[in-house]
Structures are given as structure tokens and as C-alpha cells.
Coordinates of C-alpha atoms in Angstrom, one line a residue:
X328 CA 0.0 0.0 0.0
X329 CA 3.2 2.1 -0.2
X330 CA 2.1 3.1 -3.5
X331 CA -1.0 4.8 -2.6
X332 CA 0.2 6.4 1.1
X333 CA 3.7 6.5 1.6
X334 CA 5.8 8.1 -1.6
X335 CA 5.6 11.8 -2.2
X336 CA 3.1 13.3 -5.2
X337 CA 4.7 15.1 -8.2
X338 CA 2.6 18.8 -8.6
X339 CA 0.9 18.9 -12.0
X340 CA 0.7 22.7 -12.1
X341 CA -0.3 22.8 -15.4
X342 CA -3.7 21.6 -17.1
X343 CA -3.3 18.3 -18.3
X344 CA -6.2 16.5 -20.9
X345 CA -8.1 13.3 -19.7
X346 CA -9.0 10.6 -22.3
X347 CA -12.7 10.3 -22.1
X348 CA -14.4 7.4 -22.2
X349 CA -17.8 6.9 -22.5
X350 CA -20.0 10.0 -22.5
X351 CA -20.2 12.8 -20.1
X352 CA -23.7 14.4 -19.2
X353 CA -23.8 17.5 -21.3
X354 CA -25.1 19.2 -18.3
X355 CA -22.2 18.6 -16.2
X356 CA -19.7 22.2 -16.3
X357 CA -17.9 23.0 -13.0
X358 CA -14.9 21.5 -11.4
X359 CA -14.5 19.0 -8.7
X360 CA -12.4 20.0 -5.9
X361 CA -10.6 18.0 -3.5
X362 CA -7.9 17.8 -0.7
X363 CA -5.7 15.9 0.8
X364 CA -2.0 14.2 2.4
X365 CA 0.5 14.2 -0.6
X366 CA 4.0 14.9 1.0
X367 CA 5.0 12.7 3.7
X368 CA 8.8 12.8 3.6
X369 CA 10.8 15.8 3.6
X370 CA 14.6 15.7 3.1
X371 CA 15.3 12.7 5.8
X372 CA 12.7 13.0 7.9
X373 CA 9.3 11.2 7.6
X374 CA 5.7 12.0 8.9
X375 CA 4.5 9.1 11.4
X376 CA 0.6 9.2 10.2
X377 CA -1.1 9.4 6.8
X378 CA -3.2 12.6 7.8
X379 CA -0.1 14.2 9.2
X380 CA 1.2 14.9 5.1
X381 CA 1.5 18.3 3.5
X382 CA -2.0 19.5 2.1
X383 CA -2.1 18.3 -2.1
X384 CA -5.0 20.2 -4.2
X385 CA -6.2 18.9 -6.9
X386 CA -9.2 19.4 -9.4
X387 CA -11.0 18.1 -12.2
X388 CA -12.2 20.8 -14.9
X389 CA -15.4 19.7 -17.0
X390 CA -16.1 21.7 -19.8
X391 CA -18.1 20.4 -22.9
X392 CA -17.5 16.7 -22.4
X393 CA -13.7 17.4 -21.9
X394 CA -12.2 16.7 -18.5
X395 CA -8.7 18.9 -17.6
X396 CA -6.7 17.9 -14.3
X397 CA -4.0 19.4 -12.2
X398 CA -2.7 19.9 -8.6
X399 CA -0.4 22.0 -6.5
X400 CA 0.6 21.7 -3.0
X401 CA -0.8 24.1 -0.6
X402 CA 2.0 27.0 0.1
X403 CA 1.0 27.0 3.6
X404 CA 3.6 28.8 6.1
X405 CA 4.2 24.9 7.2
X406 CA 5.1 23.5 3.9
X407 CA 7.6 26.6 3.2
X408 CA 9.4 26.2 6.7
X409 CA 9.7 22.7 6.4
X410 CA 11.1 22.6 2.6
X411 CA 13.3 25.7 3.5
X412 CA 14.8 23.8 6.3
X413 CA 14.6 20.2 3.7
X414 CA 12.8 18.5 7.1
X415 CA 10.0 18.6 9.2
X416 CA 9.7 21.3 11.8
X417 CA 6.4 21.9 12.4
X418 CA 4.3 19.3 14.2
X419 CA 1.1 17.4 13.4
X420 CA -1.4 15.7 15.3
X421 CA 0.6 12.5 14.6
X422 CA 4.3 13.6 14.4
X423 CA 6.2 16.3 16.6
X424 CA 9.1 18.4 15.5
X425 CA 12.0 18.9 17.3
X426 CA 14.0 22.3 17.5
X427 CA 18.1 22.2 16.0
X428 CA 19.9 20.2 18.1
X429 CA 22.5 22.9 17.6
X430 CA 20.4 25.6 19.5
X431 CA 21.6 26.2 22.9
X432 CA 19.8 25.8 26.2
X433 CA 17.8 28.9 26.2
X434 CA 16.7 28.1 23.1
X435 CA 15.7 25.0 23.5
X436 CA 13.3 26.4 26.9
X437 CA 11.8 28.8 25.0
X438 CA 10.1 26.0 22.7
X439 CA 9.2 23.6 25.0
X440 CA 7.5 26.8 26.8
X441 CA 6.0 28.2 23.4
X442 CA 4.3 24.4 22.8
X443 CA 2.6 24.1 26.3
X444 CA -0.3 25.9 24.2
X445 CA 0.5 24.7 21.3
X446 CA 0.2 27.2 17.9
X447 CA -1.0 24.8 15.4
X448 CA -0.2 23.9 11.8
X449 CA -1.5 25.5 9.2
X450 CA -1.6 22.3 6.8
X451 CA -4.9 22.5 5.6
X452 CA -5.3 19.0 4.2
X453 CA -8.7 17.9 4.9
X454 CA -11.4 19.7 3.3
X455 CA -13.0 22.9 0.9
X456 CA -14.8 25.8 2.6
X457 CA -16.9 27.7 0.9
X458 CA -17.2 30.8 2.8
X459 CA -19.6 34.0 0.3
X460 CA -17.7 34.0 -2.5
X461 CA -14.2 32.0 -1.5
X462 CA -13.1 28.8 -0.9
X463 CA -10.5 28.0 1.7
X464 CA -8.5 25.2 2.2
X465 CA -9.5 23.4 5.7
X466 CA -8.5 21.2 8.8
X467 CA -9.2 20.8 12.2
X468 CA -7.1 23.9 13.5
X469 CA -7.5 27.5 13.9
X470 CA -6.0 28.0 10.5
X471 CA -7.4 28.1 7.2
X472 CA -5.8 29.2 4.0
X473 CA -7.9 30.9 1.3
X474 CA -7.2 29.2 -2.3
X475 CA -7.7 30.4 -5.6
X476 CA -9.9 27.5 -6.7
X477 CA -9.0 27.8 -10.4
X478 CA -5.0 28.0 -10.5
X479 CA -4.7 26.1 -6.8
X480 CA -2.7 28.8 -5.7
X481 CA -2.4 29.8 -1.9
X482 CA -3.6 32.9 -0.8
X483 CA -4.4 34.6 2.6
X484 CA -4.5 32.7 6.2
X485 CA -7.1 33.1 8.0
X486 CA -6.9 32.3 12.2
X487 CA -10.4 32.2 13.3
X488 CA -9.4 33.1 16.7
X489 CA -9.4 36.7 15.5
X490 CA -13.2 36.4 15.1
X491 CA -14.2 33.7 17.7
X492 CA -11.9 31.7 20.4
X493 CA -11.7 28.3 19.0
X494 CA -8.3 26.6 19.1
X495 CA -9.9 24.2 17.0
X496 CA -12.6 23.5 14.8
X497 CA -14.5 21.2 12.3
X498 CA -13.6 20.7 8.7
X499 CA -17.1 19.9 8.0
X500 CA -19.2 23.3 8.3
X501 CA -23.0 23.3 7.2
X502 CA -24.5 25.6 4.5
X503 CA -27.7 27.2 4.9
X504 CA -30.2 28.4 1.3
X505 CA -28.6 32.5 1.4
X506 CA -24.9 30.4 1.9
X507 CA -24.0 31.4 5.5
X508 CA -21.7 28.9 7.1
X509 CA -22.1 27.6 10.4
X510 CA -19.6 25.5 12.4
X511 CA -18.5 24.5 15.6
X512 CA -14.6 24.7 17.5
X513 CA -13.7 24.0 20.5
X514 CA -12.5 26.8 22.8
X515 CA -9.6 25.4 25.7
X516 CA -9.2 26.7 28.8
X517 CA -10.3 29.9 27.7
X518 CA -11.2 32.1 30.9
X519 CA -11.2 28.9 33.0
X520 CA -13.4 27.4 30.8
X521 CA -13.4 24.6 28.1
X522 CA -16.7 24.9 25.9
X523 CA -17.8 23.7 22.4
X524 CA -18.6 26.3 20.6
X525 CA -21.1 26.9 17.4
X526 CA -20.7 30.1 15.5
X527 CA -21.9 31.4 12.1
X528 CA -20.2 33.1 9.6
X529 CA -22.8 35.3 6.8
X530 CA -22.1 34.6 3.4
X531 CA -22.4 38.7 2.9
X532 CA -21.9 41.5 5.0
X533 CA -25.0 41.7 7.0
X534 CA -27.6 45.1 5.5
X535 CA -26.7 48.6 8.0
X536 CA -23.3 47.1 8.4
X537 CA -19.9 48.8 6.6
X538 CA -19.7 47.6 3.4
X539 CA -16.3 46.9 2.0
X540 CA -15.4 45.0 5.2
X541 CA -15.1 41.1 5.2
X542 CA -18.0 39.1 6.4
X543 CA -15.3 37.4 8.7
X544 CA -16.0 40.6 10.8
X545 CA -19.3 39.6 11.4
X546 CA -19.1 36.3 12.8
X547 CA -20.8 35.5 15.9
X548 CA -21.1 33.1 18.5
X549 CA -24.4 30.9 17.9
X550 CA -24.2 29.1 21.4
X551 CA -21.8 27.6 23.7
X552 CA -22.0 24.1 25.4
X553 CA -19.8 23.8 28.4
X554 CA -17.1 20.9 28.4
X555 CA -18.2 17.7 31.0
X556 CA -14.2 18.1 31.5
X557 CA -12.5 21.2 32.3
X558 CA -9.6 19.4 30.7
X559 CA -10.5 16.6 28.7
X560 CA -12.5 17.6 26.0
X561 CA -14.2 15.6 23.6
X562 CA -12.5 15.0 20.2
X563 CA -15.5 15.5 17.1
X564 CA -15.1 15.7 13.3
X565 CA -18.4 17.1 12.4
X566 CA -21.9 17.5 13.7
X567 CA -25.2 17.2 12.3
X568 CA -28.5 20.1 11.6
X569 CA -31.8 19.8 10.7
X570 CA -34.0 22.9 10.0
X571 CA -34.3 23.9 13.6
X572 CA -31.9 22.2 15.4
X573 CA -28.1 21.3 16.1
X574 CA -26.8 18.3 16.8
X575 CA -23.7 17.7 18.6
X576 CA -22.3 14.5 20.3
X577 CA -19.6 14.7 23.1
X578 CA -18.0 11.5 22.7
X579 CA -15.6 9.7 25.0
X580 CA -13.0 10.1 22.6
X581 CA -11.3 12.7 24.3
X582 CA -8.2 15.4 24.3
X583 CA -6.2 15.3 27.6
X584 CA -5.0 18.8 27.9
X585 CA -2.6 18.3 30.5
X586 CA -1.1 15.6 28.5
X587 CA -1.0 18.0 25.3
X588 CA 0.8 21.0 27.1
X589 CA 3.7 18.2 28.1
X590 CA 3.8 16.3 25.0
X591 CA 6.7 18.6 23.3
X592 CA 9.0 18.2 26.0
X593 CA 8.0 14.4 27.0
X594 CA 8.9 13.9 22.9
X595 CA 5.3 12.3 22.0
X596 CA 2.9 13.5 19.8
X597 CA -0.3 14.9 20.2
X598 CA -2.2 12.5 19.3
X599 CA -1.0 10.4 22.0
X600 CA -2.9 12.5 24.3
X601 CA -6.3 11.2 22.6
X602 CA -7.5 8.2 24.4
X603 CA -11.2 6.2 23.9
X604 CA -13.0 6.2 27.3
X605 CA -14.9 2.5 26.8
X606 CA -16.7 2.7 30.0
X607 CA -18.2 6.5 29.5
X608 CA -21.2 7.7 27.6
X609 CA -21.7 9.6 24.4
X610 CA -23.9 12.9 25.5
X611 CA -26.0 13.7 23.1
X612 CA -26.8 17.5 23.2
X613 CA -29.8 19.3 20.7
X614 CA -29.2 22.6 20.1
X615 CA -32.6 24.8 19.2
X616 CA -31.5 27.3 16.4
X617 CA -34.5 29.3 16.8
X618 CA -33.7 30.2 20.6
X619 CA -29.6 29.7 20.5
X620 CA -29.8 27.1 23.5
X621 CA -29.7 23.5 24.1
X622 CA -32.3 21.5 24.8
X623 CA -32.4 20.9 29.0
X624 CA -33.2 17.2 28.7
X625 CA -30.3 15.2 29.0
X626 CA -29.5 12.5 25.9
X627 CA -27.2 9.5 26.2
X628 CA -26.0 6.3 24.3
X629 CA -23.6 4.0 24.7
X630 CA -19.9 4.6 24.4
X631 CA -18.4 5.3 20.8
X632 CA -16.7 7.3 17.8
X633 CA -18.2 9.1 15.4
X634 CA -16.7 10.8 12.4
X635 CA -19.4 11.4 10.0
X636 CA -22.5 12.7 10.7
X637 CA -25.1 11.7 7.4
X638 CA -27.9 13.8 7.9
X639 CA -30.8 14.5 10.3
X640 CA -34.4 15.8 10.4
X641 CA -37.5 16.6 12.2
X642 CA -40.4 14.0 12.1
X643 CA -43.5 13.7 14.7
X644 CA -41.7 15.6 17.7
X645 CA -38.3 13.9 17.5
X646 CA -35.1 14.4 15.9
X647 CA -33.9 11.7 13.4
X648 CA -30.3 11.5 13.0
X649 CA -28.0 9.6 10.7
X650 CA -24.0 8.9 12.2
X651 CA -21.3 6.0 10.6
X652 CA -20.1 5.0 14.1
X653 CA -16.9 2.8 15.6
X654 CA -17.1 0.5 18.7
X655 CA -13.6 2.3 19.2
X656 CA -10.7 4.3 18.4
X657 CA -9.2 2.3 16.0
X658 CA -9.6 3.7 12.8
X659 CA -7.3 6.7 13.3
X660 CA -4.6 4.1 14.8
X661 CA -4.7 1.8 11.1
X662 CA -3.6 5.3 9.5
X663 CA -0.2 5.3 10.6
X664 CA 2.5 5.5 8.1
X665 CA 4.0 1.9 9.9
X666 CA 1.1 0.4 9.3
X667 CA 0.2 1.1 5.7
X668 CA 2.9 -1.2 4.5
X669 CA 3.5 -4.3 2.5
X670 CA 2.0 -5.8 5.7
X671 CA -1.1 -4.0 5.1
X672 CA -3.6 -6.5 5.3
X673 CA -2.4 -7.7 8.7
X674 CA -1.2 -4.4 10.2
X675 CA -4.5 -2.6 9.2
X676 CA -7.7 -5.1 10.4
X677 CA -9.9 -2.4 12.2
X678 CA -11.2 -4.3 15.2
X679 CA -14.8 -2.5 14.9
X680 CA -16.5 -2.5 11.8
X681 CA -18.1 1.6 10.4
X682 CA -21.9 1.3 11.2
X683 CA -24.6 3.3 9.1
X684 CA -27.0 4.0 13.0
X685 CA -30.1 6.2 13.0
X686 CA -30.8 7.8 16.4
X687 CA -34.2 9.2 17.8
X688 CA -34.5 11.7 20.1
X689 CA -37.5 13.3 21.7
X690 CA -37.6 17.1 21.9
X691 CA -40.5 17.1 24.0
X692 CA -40.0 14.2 27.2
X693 CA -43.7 13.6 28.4
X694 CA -43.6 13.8 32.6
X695 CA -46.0 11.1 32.7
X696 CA -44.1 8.7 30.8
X697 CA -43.1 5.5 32.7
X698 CA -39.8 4.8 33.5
X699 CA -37.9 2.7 31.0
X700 CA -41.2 3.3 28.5
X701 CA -39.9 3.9 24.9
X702 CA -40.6 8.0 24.2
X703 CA -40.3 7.3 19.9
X704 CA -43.5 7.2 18.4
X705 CA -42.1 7.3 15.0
X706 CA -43.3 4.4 12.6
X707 CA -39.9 4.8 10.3
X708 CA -37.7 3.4 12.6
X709 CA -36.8 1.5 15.3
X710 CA -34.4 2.8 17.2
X711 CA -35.6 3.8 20.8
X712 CA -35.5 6.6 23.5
X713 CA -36.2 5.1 27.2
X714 CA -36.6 7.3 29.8
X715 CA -35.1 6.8 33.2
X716 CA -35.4 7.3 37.0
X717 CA -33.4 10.7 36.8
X718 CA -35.0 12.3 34.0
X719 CA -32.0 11.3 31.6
X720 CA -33.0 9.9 28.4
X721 CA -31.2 6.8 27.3
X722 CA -31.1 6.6 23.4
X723 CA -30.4 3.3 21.6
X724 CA -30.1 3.1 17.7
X725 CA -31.3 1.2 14.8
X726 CA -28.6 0.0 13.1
X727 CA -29.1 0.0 9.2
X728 CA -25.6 -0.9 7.6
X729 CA -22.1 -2.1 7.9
X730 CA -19.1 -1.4 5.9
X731 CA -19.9 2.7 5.5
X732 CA -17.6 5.6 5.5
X733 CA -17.0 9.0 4.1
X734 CA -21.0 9.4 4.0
X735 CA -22.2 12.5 1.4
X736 CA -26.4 13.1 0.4
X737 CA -27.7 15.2 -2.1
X738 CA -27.4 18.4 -0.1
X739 CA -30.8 19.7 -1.2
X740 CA -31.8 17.2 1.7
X741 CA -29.7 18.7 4.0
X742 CA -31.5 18.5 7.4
X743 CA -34.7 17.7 5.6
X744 CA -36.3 13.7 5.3
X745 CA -34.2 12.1 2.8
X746 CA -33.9 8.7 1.3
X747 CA -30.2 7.8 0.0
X748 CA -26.6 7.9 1.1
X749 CA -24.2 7.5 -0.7
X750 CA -20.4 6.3 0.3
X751 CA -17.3 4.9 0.2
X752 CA -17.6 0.7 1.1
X753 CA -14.9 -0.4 3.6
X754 CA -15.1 -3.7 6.0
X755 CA -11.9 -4.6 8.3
X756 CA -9.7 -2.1 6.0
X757 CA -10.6 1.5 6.6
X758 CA -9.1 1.5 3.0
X759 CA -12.0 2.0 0.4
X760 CA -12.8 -1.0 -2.2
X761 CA -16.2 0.4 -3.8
X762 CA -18.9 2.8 -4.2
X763 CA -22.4 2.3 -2.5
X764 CA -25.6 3.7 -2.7
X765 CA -27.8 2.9 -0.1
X766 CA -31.8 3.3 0.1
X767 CA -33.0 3.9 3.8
X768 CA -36.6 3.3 2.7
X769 CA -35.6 -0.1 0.8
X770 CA -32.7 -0.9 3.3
X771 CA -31.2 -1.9 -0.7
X772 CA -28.0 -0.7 -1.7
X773 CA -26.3 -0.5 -5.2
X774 CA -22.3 -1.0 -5.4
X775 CA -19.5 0.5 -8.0
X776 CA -16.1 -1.7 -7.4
X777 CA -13.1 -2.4 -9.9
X778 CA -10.3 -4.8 -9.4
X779 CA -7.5 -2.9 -8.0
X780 CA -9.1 0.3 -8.1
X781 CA -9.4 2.5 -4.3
X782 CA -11.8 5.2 -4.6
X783 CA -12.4 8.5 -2.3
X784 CA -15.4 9.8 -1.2
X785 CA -18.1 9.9 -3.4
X786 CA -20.0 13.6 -4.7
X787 CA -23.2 13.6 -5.4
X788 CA -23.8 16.5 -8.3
X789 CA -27.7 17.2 -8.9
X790 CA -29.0 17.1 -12.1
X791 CA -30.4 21.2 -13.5
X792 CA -34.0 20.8 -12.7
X793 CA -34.1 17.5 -11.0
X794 CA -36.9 16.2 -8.9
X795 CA -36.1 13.1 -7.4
X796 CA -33.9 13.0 -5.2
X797 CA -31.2 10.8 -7.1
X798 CA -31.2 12.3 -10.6
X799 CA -27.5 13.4 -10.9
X800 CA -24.6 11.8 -11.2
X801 CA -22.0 10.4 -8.7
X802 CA -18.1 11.6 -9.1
X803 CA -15.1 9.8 -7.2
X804 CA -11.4 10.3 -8.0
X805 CA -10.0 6.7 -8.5
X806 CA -6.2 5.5 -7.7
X807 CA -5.1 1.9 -8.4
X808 CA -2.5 -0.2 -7.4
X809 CA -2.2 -1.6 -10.6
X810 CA 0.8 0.2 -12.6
X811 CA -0.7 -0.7 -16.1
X812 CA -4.2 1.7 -14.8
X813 CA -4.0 5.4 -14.6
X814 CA -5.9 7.0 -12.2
X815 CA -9.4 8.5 -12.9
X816 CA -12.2 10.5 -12.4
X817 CA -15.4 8.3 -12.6
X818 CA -18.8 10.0 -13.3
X819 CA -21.6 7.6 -12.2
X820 CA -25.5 7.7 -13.0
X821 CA -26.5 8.3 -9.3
X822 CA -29.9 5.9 -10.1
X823 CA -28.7 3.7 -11.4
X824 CA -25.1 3.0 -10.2
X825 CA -23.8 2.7 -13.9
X826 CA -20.8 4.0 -15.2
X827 CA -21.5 6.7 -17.5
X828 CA -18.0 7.9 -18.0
X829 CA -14.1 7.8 -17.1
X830 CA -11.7 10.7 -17.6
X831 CA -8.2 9.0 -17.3
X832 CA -4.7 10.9 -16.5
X833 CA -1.5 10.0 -16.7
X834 CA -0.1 11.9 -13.4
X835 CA 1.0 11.2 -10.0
X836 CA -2.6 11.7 -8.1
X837 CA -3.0 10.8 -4.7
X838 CA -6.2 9.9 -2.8
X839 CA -7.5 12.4 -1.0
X840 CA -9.8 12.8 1.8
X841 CA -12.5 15.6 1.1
X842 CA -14.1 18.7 -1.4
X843 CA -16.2 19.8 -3.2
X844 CA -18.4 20.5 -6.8
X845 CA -18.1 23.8 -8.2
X846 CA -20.6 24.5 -11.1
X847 CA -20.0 26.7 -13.9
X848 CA -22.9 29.2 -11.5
X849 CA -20.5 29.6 -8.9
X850 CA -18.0 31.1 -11.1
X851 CA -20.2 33.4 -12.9
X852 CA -21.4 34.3 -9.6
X853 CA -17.6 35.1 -8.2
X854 CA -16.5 36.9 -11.4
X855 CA -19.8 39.3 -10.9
X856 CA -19.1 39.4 -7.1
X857 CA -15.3 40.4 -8.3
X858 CA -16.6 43.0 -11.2
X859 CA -19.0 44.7 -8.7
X860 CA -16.1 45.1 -5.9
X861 CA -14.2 46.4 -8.3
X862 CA -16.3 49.2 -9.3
X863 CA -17.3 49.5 -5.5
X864 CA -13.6 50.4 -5.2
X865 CA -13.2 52.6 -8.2
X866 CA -16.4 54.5 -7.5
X867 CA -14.9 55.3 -3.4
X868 CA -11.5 56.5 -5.3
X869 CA -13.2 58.3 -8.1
X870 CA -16.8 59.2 -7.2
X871 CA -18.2 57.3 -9.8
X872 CA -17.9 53.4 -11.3
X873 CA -16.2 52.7 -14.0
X874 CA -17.9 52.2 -17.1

């Protein structure tokens, strides 16, 4: 598996031509965006875990049945210290760089002191923001780097500490109709106090404000959740939303601060200081949108790890959500570098299988209710809410599929009753093997595999005018093992699982973790954006816009 994790990616800076095969929707005109690890050596020195590598862009360009490719690596303030110095020194979650050996004493104090709170990385590797009209690179830091989706090239860096204090924060934000984005961080030790916090950012600058000023200005704190531990917070990837409501799980997979402000001078990592709490449980909080504060009955399920959130909705008084969830920690342990070897298939046996689980939760508890008596009225599934002595609600899910990961829907849906998911297939390997589609209603699924052939997450892209919720097509970036197979870009009919077409490069791609679908709208919508700044600016230098 050296050949898909370990070696280095060669940039293609320049547009290269796919051979098509097969035909391409007419429709289809945007580009496919996506992110991930692509350097994991520099000079001598080697990164210990796969999402520990430099940040690799890449796109695919569909114009007119013609598919054009390229990538750069994100010039992130990280990836120019560390090829300036030809060696790693700047740390990630899974490897932690050491200062010159050379440096004297008082050097040497002054780092250890300056990583007790640490300043993290700017390698954004994980995802694409779309923030008004921008797109930023993304990870799970306080740093993200604006990108000029078209050329890949790096621009601004943006530290959202200036506009809220989260030291960290999700790579997977939620999109409401007008296009603000709202997300969650987590803010450490801050004032005494350790608190997850949601916060919105407006797509525009809000009417009556100063115009001319970046929307980042106007962020705002949504709501604030308090920690369970002042210092040991839990660790979370996402979170879900329906209409009217956030959904947020405080896992036992957990960040020991204490641990963390140590780790540079006890030489460990930082993601040595995560550590699976078995014997805990997984709080479930529901957050009203409409009011800004949680819900005051107290949600609970049994011990686990989430990554993904699917979706979730409203139905008959309760909240339906959709998570892939672990049994443990082990997925994020299979991903280091040690491990994806020529051993592979040994080394990397998760020991809990990703579960498709639909939750229920009741947003209105009846007092009368008998203790232990099942508070889900809701014919579409099965998973129950039991209330207890205390008050507490215990929540137990219906479990629906095994073998999920990297779950996307058609984002019309988002937070609204929906009927497919569509993901990448994995089973003891958290390395994807296929494609599925998978009916909730039908509890059917549809599969896309090839011999050889390790896809990334799948995109769904709607059809222009479509009404069911599958008409569109389906768009994974393919890598294969096989040297005689170039890598790919496969376009699937999203209803029917068929291949409609294959846009093959010969380059070095990597496989990625996350992005994005940007249609030929967005762009006209950007370049307007751009044309109307622009005379905004020449009519505040000249008194009138240029014509």
C-alpha cells in the first residue's frame, strides 16, 4: 500500500487533458475540488501518520465533455518552513518536530514553553470551505488558507481566533439556502473554561453594516456548550443540523490537555494524548436554532466514535439522525505510516467494523411517561428513546448498515427527510474497495467496485432541474494499485449506479480525503461578485464606477 500512502506526489501545475471514455452528461460544467495528504517525507525525515502529510490540491475541470486535471501543494507557512529547512519542523497531530539540536539551552526552553499551548499547523489538508464567495482550504485547527480555486494557488490565512476563540474547529461546516456557514470549535481553557462552541459566519456583510469590510468581521457566536471536563475535552469531526436544530455528540474520545501542554518536551505526539474512554457515555446535546440554546433534557447512548455525521431531520416531535459510528478508536490508529505497508492486510484489520446508526431523540419528554417506557412514536424506525429514573434519556439506535464511511447526500436534503446515502464501502480495512448507494426506505443498496481500483469519497452533483432526489450523477477520484491503470475520475448515473463515464490521467494523483463541486454558476457568480467590488472600489477612489 506504499504506493497509494507513503511516496511523495509530483505537482501537476499545469492543465493536463483526460481521455474520455464513455460520454459525459452534457449538463455537467464546473470542477471537482478536493484535498488531501501528498508529502510525507521531507529531506530525511518522515511523517509518522497518513493525515499528518502536506496539504495536495487537486481538481478536475469539465467543460463540454472534456475533462482537464492538475494539482499544487498548498504553500501553507508549514510547507515553506519545512522545505526551507529540507525537514520537518512543524508538528502534526501525529508527528512532533523537534527544534536544532544545535540551538543552545535557552533556546531550546523557549520551545518547549512556546508548545505548552501549542500554535497549530496550518496544513490544511482535509477539506474545501466555501465561505460568500471564497473557498479555503480546511482542517481541524485555527488556521485556514484561502485558495484560488482555479489556479490552486495559496492565498491569505485566516486564524479564526481573531473572530471567535476556538483553538480548534471542524472541517465539516454546514451551508444554509442565502450560503452562511455555520460550524463549531472548541475553545480550551479559555477564561477557566473549556466549551464547544457553534458560530456562524454570513455569506455577505449583514444590511446597515460597513460595506467593504469582510464578512469574517461579522461572525458571531451561535451558542456555547460547556465541556463535561474542564480538561478533557471531547474529540469530534463534524456534527449534524436539521431545519431547527443542532446536533452535537460529546463522545468519550477525548483530548487530555494536560497531556497535550507536556507532550513537546515528554517527545510524544499529540495524538498520543487522545485516548477512547470504553466505559463512558456519548452525550447527546440538541441545540434549538430558533432560541440559540440546548435542549435541557439530557440524551445518552452507549460509548463510541463518530466521524461522520449523514444527515438529520424533524419527524413527529423527535429528531432523526443519521452517524457511521466505531465501537472504538481504531480507525485513526490503522492510518499510521508503519502500518500502511507491505503488511497492510495484517497491520490494518480495524477491530470495529463503520456502522450506518439512526438515532431518535425526543424534543418534548412527556412527565408522565413510565420509567424505562420507549418515548419514539415514530413508525420509520426502530431505534428507541427510554426514559429513566433521573430524568436522563437513554437513546439506543437502529442500526441500518455495515461497511460505511465518508458518508455525502444530495445536499438539497440537508436537514430535511431524505432517502439515500451515498459512500465509500470499507469492512476490516478503513481503505476503500467500492462505491455504494444505499436506500434507507428499501434498506437496498447499489455498489460500484473495480479490481485494483481505491476510490475516495463519493460527490453527489444534482441534475439542472431534478426532482427526485437521485437524478445526478455520482463523481469519485480513483487511484489503483495496478501500474498498467492510470488514475481517474469516474462519473456515475446516481440511479442507477452505472458508469457513464471515465476521464483517465497520466499523473501522480494521490487519494484524498474531502471537497467539493463547483458549477459553472458559482464562477459566474464570483467573477460578478469580483466585477461589482471592483467598481465599488473605483467609485470610493473616483466618485463614480467605471464604465
Amino acid at each position: 500500500m506504499d504506493i497509494i500512502f507513503g511516496r511523495n506526489r509530483k505537482e501537476q501545475l499545469e492543465p493536463v487533458r483526460a481521455k474520455v471514455t464513455g460520454k459525459i452528461p452534457a449538463w455537467l460544467q464546473g470542477t471537482l475540488l478536493r484535498n488531501g495528504p501528498g508529502m510525507h517525507t521531507v529531506g530525511e525525515s518522515r511523517y509518522n501518520h497518513w493525515f499528518d502529510g502536506l496539504a495536495l490540491l487537486h481538481s478536475f475541470t469539465i467543460r463540454d465533455g472534456e475533462v482537464y486535471y492538475r494539482s499544487k501543494y498548498l504553500r501553507s507557512d508549514t510547507y515553506n518552513a519545512n522545505i526551507e529547512a529540507n525537514r520537518i519542523v512543524v508538528s502534526e497531530f501525529g508527528t512532533m518536530a523537534y527544534p536544532d539540536p544545535c540551538k543552545n539551552i535557552f533556546s531550546k526552553a523557549f520551545s518547549y514553553l512556546s508548545h505548552t499551548i501549542p500554535d497549530f499547523t496550518d496544513n490544511c489538508l482535509i477539506n474545501i470551505m466555501k465561505c460568500g464567495e471564497d473557498f479555503y482550504a480546511t482542517s481541524e485547527t485555527n488556521y485556514i488558507r484561502k485558495i484560488n480555486p482555479q489556479t490552486l494557488e495559496t492565498l491569505e490565512k485566516v486564524d479564526y481566533r481573531k473572530y471567535v476563540a476556538v483553538n480548534l474547529a471542524t472541517s465539516h461546516p454546514h451551508y444554509d439556502e442565502a450560503g452562511n456557514v455555520l460550524n463549531m470549535g472548541t475553545s480550551i481553557v479559555e477564561k477557566g473554561k473549556t466549551k464547544y462552541v457553534i458560530f456562524k459566519i454570513p455569506a455577505t456583510v449583514p444590511e446597515g453594516k460597513k460595506q467593504g469590510k469582510s464578512p469574517w468581521k461579522h461572525t458571531e457566536v451561535f451558542c456555547s456548550i460547556p465541556s463535561r471536563s474542564l480538561l478533557s475535552p471531547s474529540y469530534y469531526h463534524s456534527f449534524g443540523v436539521t431545519e431547527n436544530y443542532v446536533i452535537f455528540l460529546e463522545q468519550p474520545f477525548r483530548l487530555d490537555i494536560l497531556k497535550m501542554a507536556t507532550a513537546y518536551i515528554r517527545r510524544m505526539s499529540w495524538a498520543s494524548c487522545l485516548a477512547f474512554h470504553r466505559e463512558e457515555k456519548t452525550y447527546i446535546h440538541i441545540i434549538d436554532q430558533r432560541t440559540r440554546h440546548p435542549v435541557q433534557t439530557k440524551f445518552y447512548t452507549d460509548a463510541m466514535v463518530v466521524f461522520h455525521h449523514v444527515n438529520a431531520y424533524e419527524e413527529d416531535g423527535c429528531i432523526v439522525f443519521d452517524v457511521i459510528a466505531y465501537e472504538d478508536n481504531s480507525l485513526y490508529q490503522l492510518f499510521y505510516l508503519a502500518n500502511l505497508n507491505q503488511d497492510f492486510k495484517e497491520n490494518s484489520r480495524l477491530t470495529s467494523v463503520p456502522t450506518l446508526r439512526r438515532f431518535a431523540v425526543p424534543l418534548h419528554v412527556d412527565k408522565n411517561a413510565g420509567v424505562g417506557s420507549n418515548l419514539i412514536k415514530v413508525a420509520s424506525t426502530t431505534a428507541t428513546a427510554l426514559k429513566e429514573e433521573d430524568g436522563q434519556v437513554y437513546c439506543q439506535p437502529e442500526f441500518l448498515y455495515q461497511g460505511l464511511e465518508l458518508p455525502r447526500v444530495n445536499y438539497a436534503h440537508n436537514g430535511k427527510q431524505y432517502r439515500y446515502v451515498f459512500a465509500a464501502g470499507v469492512q476490516w480495512s478503513p481503505i476503500p474497495t467500492k462505491i455504494i448507494k444505499y436506500d434507507i426506505l428499501t434498506k437496498s443498496s447499489l455498489k460500484w467496485r473495480e479490481d485494483d481500483c481505491w476510490p475516495a469519497e463519493p460527490l453527489f452533483v444534482p441534475a439542472p432541474g431534478a426532482k427526485d432526489e437521485d437524478d445526478g450523477v455520482i463523481l469519485s477520484a480513483i487511484v489503483s494499485t495496478d501500474p498498467q491503470k492510470l488514475p481517474f475520475l469516474l462519473i456515475l448515473d446516481a440511479k442507477s449506479f452505472t458508469e457513464l463515464a471515465r476521464a483517465s490521467v497520466d499523473v501522480d494523483m494521490h487519494m484524498d480525503l474531502h471537497g467539493l463541486f463547483i458549477t459553472d454558476m458559482d464562477w459566474d457568480t464570483k467573477k460578478q461578485a469580483a466585477s461589482e467590488e471592483q467598481q465599488d472600489r473605483a467609485s470610493d477612489c473616483h466618485g463614480a464606477p467605471l464604465t
